[in-house]
Amino acid sequence: MAEMFVPRFMIAAPNSGSGKTTIVCALLKALLDQAYKVSAFKSGPDYIDPMFHSRVIGAKSRNLDLFMLGRETTKYLLAKNASDCDIAVLEGAMGFYDGMGKTEQYSAYDLARTTKTPVILVVNGKGAALSLAAVIKGFKTFRPDANVKGAILNNVTAMSYKFYKEVIELETGVKLVGYLPHMENCNFESRHLGLITAEEIGDLQEIIGRLAEQAAKTIDIDALLGIANSAEKLVYEEQTITSVAKVKIAIAQDKAFCFYYQDELDLLQEFGAELIPFSPLIDKELPECDGIILGGGYPELYAKQLSDNISMRASIKTALKIGKPCFAECGGFMYLLEHFKAAEGEVYEWTGAISGETFMTSKLNRFGYITLTAEHDNIFCEAGGQINGHEFHYSDSNNNGHDFLAVKASGISEWACSHADKNLYAGYPHIHLWGNIEFARNFIRACDRFAKNRD
């Protein structure tokens, strides 16, 4: 076992919509403005909030997901990514205690408890007064190891904060470390998979600058640093990664395909991969490569542009036909199908590497954490190999595959999914390769075999 002192705190809230992401981005920028080197983390499988963190801090934010990664790997990745930083800021997901089903398992609370991270609770103060004390006290005492060390009030005036601060602290035993007032034109818009992506907000830096300027005035940064420095040492298991083979992997990275876990990409690079970004929207063909990764994102929003790029569609279809290894999940899987049917009824031709049609629906399909088990040997693993993942999509298809069995983490349902053979994995489930690093090793090996056979 190893240990490391990592100054850190988690921003959590009673429920979604309390302003966690807004306050996290404001604090990240405020800390940067004071010349602190900051690392940012998001609890759970969320892809979009880390994009906001990344745009603020100028470095990739990371996900800490207890279900997909396991507890020891989660602690290791926290230590690894915070090792050269002055402070780590974690953002919780949903409500603090909201975990799987009726439990707190895999919740922000569970992550804070596992990593022994002090918690700052963000409470929306609009339309409330002394009741805020009841909320804060309730969250502090609901579990004895909640580790709630401070609170920030959101959407309150300076007068209200000053008037109620003393009584709230007296009633709860929790220090109020500041507030943010309501700020016009500083909210982040949402769409069907959550917030719109950071790349789509043209004036994001201006918004973040305004938020940080306000946070520097009304949030006690020194108090936050004191809480961060009160954290216990992080105890974790070291993991050693060595190169498998030198290969070139083309990775789709543009507005349509942008959902990736940075730690997963780092792992592939540590195993020997050179990742070569390309755009299925703009580029005419695949770059020279030994393998392909098509991540999730919003291909449905760019259906016509993807369809109109005929040469790229043909390039990818040809690559898969000759056995070039490919890892495609969710949006990437959709793009490999023959057609996309939009909600308005238009039908667009897509790659056609896999038979079938994908289409939008009015609800989330098969939403939540799952365990995947291989039905037979494939590019990632032998029959029986397992990895945890999740599904989160409003689209569906008439050919979701049958080469893995997906079982809900709750155990209440299961279904066949994904197309997988010796050269391909393509399916709706999102996975994190740190959840079973043999999947990553085997993908690199498949790319290496292709390169050697081609040569």
mmCIF file with all atom_site columns, N, CA and C in Angstrom, residues 1-2 69-80 236-242 267 270-271 433-438 441:
data_model
loop_
_atom_site.group_PDB
_atom_site.id
_atom_site.type_symbol
_atom_site.label_atom_id
_atom_site.label_alt_id
_atom_site.label_comp_id
_atom_site.label_asym_id
_atom_site.label_entity_id
_atom_site.label_seq_id
_atom_site.pdbx_PDB_ins_code
_atom_site.Cartn_x
_atom_site.Cartn_y
_atom_site.Cartn_z
_atom_site.occupancy
_atom_site.B_iso_or_equiv
_atom_site.pdbx_formal_charge
_atom_site.auth_seq_id
_atom_site.auth_comp_id
_atom_site.auth_asym_id
_atom_site.auth_atom_id
_atom_site.pdbx_PDB_model_num
ATOM 1  N N  . MET A 1 1   ? 0.841   -1.205 0.000   1.00 0.00 ? 1   MET A N  1
ATOM 2  C CA . MET A 1 1   ? 0.000   0.000  0.000   1.00 0.00 ? 1   MET A CA 1
ATOM 3  C C  . MET A 1 1   ? 0.873   1.250  0.000   1.00 0.00 ? 1   MET A C  1
ATOM 4  N N  . ALA A 1 2   ? 0.389   2.296  -0.660  1.00 0.00 ? 2   ALA A N  1
ATOM 5  C CA . ALA A 1 2   ? 1.076   3.588  -0.673  1.00 0.00 ? 2   ALA A CA 1
ATOM 6  C C  . ALA A 1 2   ? 0.163   4.623  -0.039  1.00 0.00 ? 2   ALA A C  1
ATOM 7  N N  . LEU A 1 69  ? -14.893 1.521  -11.811 1.00 0.00 ? 69  LEU A N  1
ATOM 8  C CA . LEU A 1 69  ? -13.458 1.399  -11.559 1.00 0.00 ? 69  LEU A CA 1
ATOM 9  C C  . LEU A 1 69  ? -13.113 0.505  -10.388 1.00 0.00 ? 69  LEU A C  1
ATOM 10 N N  . GLY A 1 70  ? -14.019 0.398  -9.414  1.00 0.00 ? 70  GLY A N  1
ATOM 11 C CA . GLY A 1 70  ? -13.684 -0.271 -8.160  1.00 0.00 ? 70  GLY A CA 1
ATOM 12 C C  . GLY A 1 70  ? -13.022 0.710  -7.213  1.00 0.00 ? 70  GLY A C  1
ATOM 13 N N  . ARG A 1 71  ? -13.022 0.394  -5.937  1.00 0.00 ? 71  ARG A N  1
ATOM 14 C CA . ARG A 1 71  ? -12.563 1.350  -4.929  1.00 0.00 ? 71  ARG A CA 1
ATOM 15 C C  . ARG A 1 71  ? -11.058 1.590  -4.979  1.00 0.00 ? 71  ARG A C  1
ATOM 16 N N  . GLU A 1 72  ? -10.273 0.543  -5.132  1.00 0.00 ? 72  GLU A N  1
ATOM 17 C CA . GLU A 1 72  ? -8.825  0.729  -5.110  1.00 0.00 ? 72  GLU A CA 1
ATOM 18 C C  . GLU A 1 72  ? -8.333  1.482  -6.339  1.00 0.00 ? 72  GLU A C  1
ATOM 19 N N  . THR A 1 73  ? -8.860  1.156  -7.505  1.00 0.00 ? 73  THR A N  1
ATOM 20 C CA . THR A 1 73  ? -8.459  1.879  -8.717  1.00 0.00 ? 73  THR A CA 1
ATOM 21 C C  . THR A 1 73  ? -8.888  3.333  -8.642  1.00 0.00 ? 73  THR A C  1
ATOM 22 N N  . THR A 1 74  ? -10.055 3.586  -8.085  1.00 0.00 ? 74  THR A N  1
ATOM 23 C CA . THR A 1 74  ? -10.527 4.970  -7.918  1.00 0.00 ? 74  THR A CA 1
ATOM 24 C C  . THR A 1 74  ? -9.545  5.772  -7.068  1.00 0.00 ? 74  THR A C  1
ATOM 25 N N  . LYS A 1 75  ? -9.123  5.206  -5.951  1.00 0.00 ? 75  LYS A N  1
ATOM 26 C CA . LYS A 1 75  ? -8.182  5.921  -5.078  1.00 0.00 ? 75  LYS A CA 1
ATOM 27 C C  . LYS A 1 75  ? -6.833  6.107  -5.777  1.00 0.00 ? 75  LYS A C  1
ATOM 28 N N  . TYR A 1 76  ? -6.394  5.094  -6.512  1.00 0.00 ? 76  TYR A N  1
ATOM 29 C CA . TYR A 1 76  ? -5.123  5.197  -7.226  1.00 0.00 ? 76  TYR A CA 1
ATOM 30 C C  . TYR A 1 76  ? -5.168  6.322  -8.259  1.00 0.00 ? 76  TYR A C  1
ATOM 31 N N  . LEU A 1 77  ? -6.257  6.405  -9.039  1.00 0.00 ? 77  LEU A N  1
ATOM 32 C CA . LEU A 1 77  ? -6.346  7.429  -10.076 1.00 0.00 ? 77  LEU A CA 1
ATOM 33 C C  . LEU A 1 77  ? -6.468  8.826  -9.486  1.00 0.00 ? 77  LEU A C  1
ATOM 34 N N  . LEU A 1 78  ? -7.113  8.936  -8.331  1.00 0.00 ? 78  LEU A N  1
ATOM 35 C CA . LEU A 1 78  ? -7.140  10.229 -7.637  1.00 0.00 ? 78  LEU A CA 1
ATOM 36 C C  . LEU A 1 78  ? -5.727  10.640 -7.242  1.00 0.00 ? 78  LEU A C  1
ATOM 37 N N  . ALA A 1 79  ? -4.996  9.715  -6.645  1.00 0.00 ? 79  ALA A N  1
ATOM 38 C CA . ALA A 1 79  ? -3.620  10.020 -6.226  1.00 0.00 ? 79  ALA A CA 1
ATOM 39 C C  . ALA A 1 79  ? -2.731  10.333 -7.429  1.00 0.00 ? 79  ALA A C  1
ATOM 40 N N  . LYS A 1 80  ? -2.836  9.526  -8.465  1.00 0.00 ? 80  LYS A N  1
ATOM 41 C CA . LYS A 1 80  ? -2.009  9.706  -9.659  1.00 0.00 ? 80  LYS A CA 1
ATOM 42 C C  . LYS A 1 80  ? -2.217  11.072 -10.282 1.00 0.00 ? 80  LYS A C  1
ATOM 43 N N  . TYR A 1 236 ? -3.732  4.054  -0.915  1.00 0.00 ? 236 TYR A N  1
ATOM 44 C CA . TYR A 1 236 ? -4.140  3.416  -2.165  1.00 0.00 ? 236 TYR A CA 1
ATOM 45 C C  . TYR A 1 236 ? -3.130  2.347  -2.568  1.00 0.00 ? 236 TYR A C  1
ATOM 46 N N  . GLU A 1 237 ? -3.529  1.524  -3.528  1.00 0.00 ? 237 GLU A N  1
ATOM 47 C CA . GLU A 1 237 ? -2.644  0.498  -4.074  1.00 0.00 ? 237 GLU A CA 1
ATOM 48 C C  . GLU A 1 237 ? -1.998  1.001  -5.355  1.00 0.00 ? 237 GLU A C  1
ATOM 49 N N  . GLU A 1 238 ? -0.670  0.977  -5.413  1.00 0.00 ? 238 GLU A N  1
ATOM 50 C CA . GLU A 1 238 ? 0.045   1.361  -6.628  1.00 0.00 ? 238 GLU A CA 1
ATOM 51 C C  . GLU A 1 238 ? -0.271  0.372  -7.754  1.00 0.00 ? 238 GLU A C  1
ATOM 52 N N  . GLN A 1 239 ? -0.330  0.870  -8.986  1.00 0.00 ? 239 GLN A N  1
ATOM 53 C CA . GLN A 1 239 ? -0.524  0.001  -10.141 1.00 0.00 ? 239 GLN A CA 1
ATOM 54 C C  . GLN A 1 239 ? 0.545   0.311  -11.169 1.00 0.00 ? 239 GLN A C  1
ATOM 55 N N  . THR A 1 240 ? 1.181   -0.729 -11.695 1.00 0.00 ? 240 THR A N  1
ATOM 56 C CA . THR A 1 240 ? 2.258   -0.569 -12.657 1.00 0.00 ? 240 THR A CA 1
ATOM 57 C C  . THR A 1 240 ? 1.772   -0.934 -14.049 1.00 0.00 ? 240 THR A C  1
ATOM 58 N N  . ILE A 1 241 ? 1.956   -0.025 -14.985 1.00 0.00 ? 241 ILE A N  1
ATOM 59 C CA . ILE A 1 241 ? 1.550   -0.243 -16.371 1.00 0.00 ? 241 ILE A CA 1
ATOM 60 C C  . ILE A 1 241 ? 2.800   -0.231 -17.244 1.00 0.00 ? 241 ILE A C  1
ATOM 61 N N  . THR A 1 242 ? 2.985   -1.263 -18.073 1.00 0.00 ? 242 THR A N  1
ATOM 62 C CA . THR A 1 242 ? 4.121   -1.317 -18.994 1.00 0.00 ? 242 THR A CA 1
ATOM 63 C C  . THR A 1 242 ? 3.613   -1.442 -20.424 1.00 0.00 ? 242 THR A C  1
ATOM 64 N N  . LEU A 1 267 ? -4.363  5.449  -20.400 1.00 0.00 ? 267 LEU A N  1
ATOM 65 C CA . LEU A 1 267 ? -4.008  4.034  -20.239 1.00 0.00 ? 267 LEU A CA 1
ATOM 66 C C  . LEU A 1 267 ? -3.579  3.434  -21.570 1.00 0.00 ? 267 LEU A C  1
ATOM 67 N N  . GLU A 1 270 ? -0.171  4.631  -22.328 1.00 0.00 ? 270 GLU A N  1
ATOM 68 C CA . GLU A 1 270 ? 0.832   3.955  -21.503 1.00 0.00 ? 270 GLU A CA 1
ATOM 69 C C  . GLU A 1 270 ? 1.088   2.535  -22.000 1.00 0.00 ? 270 GLU A C  1
ATOM 70 N N  . PHE A 1 271 ? 0.090   1.918  -22.605 1.00 0.00 ? 271 PHE A N  1
ATOM 71 C CA . PHE A 1 271 ? 0.262   0.580  -23.175 1.00 0.00 ? 271 PHE A CA 1
ATOM 72 C C  . PHE A 1 271 ? 0.951   0.622  -24.540 1.00 0.00 ? 271 PHE A C  1
ATOM 73 N N  . LEU A 1 433 ? -11.976 1.526  -19.526 1.00 0.00 ? 433 LEU A N  1
ATOM 74 C CA . LEU A 1 433 ? -11.002 0.449  -19.637 1.00 0.00 ? 433 LEU A CA 1
ATOM 75 C C  . LEU A 1 433 ? -10.178 0.236  -18.375 1.00 0.00 ? 433 LEU A C  1
ATOM 76 N N  . TRP A 1 434 ? -10.147 1.232  -17.462 1.00 0.00 ? 434 TRP A N  1
ATOM 77 C CA . TRP A 1 434 ? -9.507  1.003  -16.173 1.00 0.00 ? 434 TRP A CA 1
ATOM 78 C C  . TRP A 1 434 ? -10.335 0.032  -15.324 1.00 0.00 ? 434 TRP A C  1
ATOM 79 N N  . GLY A 1 435 ? -11.562 -0.228 -15.716 1.00 0.00 ? 435 GLY A N  1
ATOM 80 C CA . GLY A 1 435 ? -12.395 -1.188 -15.001 1.00 0.00 ? 435 GLY A CA 1
ATOM 81 C C  . GLY A 1 435 ? -11.936 -2.616 -15.203 1.00 0.00 ? 435 GLY A C  1
ATOM 82 N N  . ASN A 1 436 ? -11.250 -2.872 -16.315 1.00 0.00 ? 436 ASN A N  1
ATOM 83 C CA . ASN A 1 436 ? -10.616 -4.174 -16.577 1.00 0.00 ? 436 ASN A CA 1
ATOM 84 C C  . ASN A 1 436 ? -9.517  -3.906 -17.599 1.00 0.00 ? 436 ASN A C  1
ATOM 85 N N  . ILE A 1 437 ? -8.317  -3.660 -17.112 1.00 0.00 ? 437 ILE A N  1
ATOM 86 C CA . ILE A 1 437 ? -7.261  -3.210 -18.020 1.00 0.00 ? 437 ILE A CA 1
ATOM 87 C C  . ILE A 1 437 ? -6.839  -4.275 -19.021 1.00 0.00 ? 437 ILE A C  1
ATOM 88 N N  . GLU A 1 438 ? -7.250  -5.546 -18.824 1.00 0.00 ? 438 GLU A N  1
ATOM 89 C CA . GLU A 1 438 ? -6.969  -6.568 -19.825 1.00 0.00 ? 438 GLU A CA 1
ATOM 90 C C  . GLU A 1 438 ? -7.692  -6.258 -21.133 1.00 0.00 ? 438 GLU A C  1
ATOM 91 N N  . ARG A 1 441 ? -5.328  -3.919 -22.879 1.00 0.00 ? 441 ARG A N  1
ATOM 92 C CA . ARG A 1 441 ? -4.158  -4.662 -23.383 1.00 0.00 ? 441 ARG A CA 1
ATOM 93 C C  . ARG A 1 441 ? -4.522  -5.449 -24.645 1.00 0.00 ? 441 ARG A C  1
#
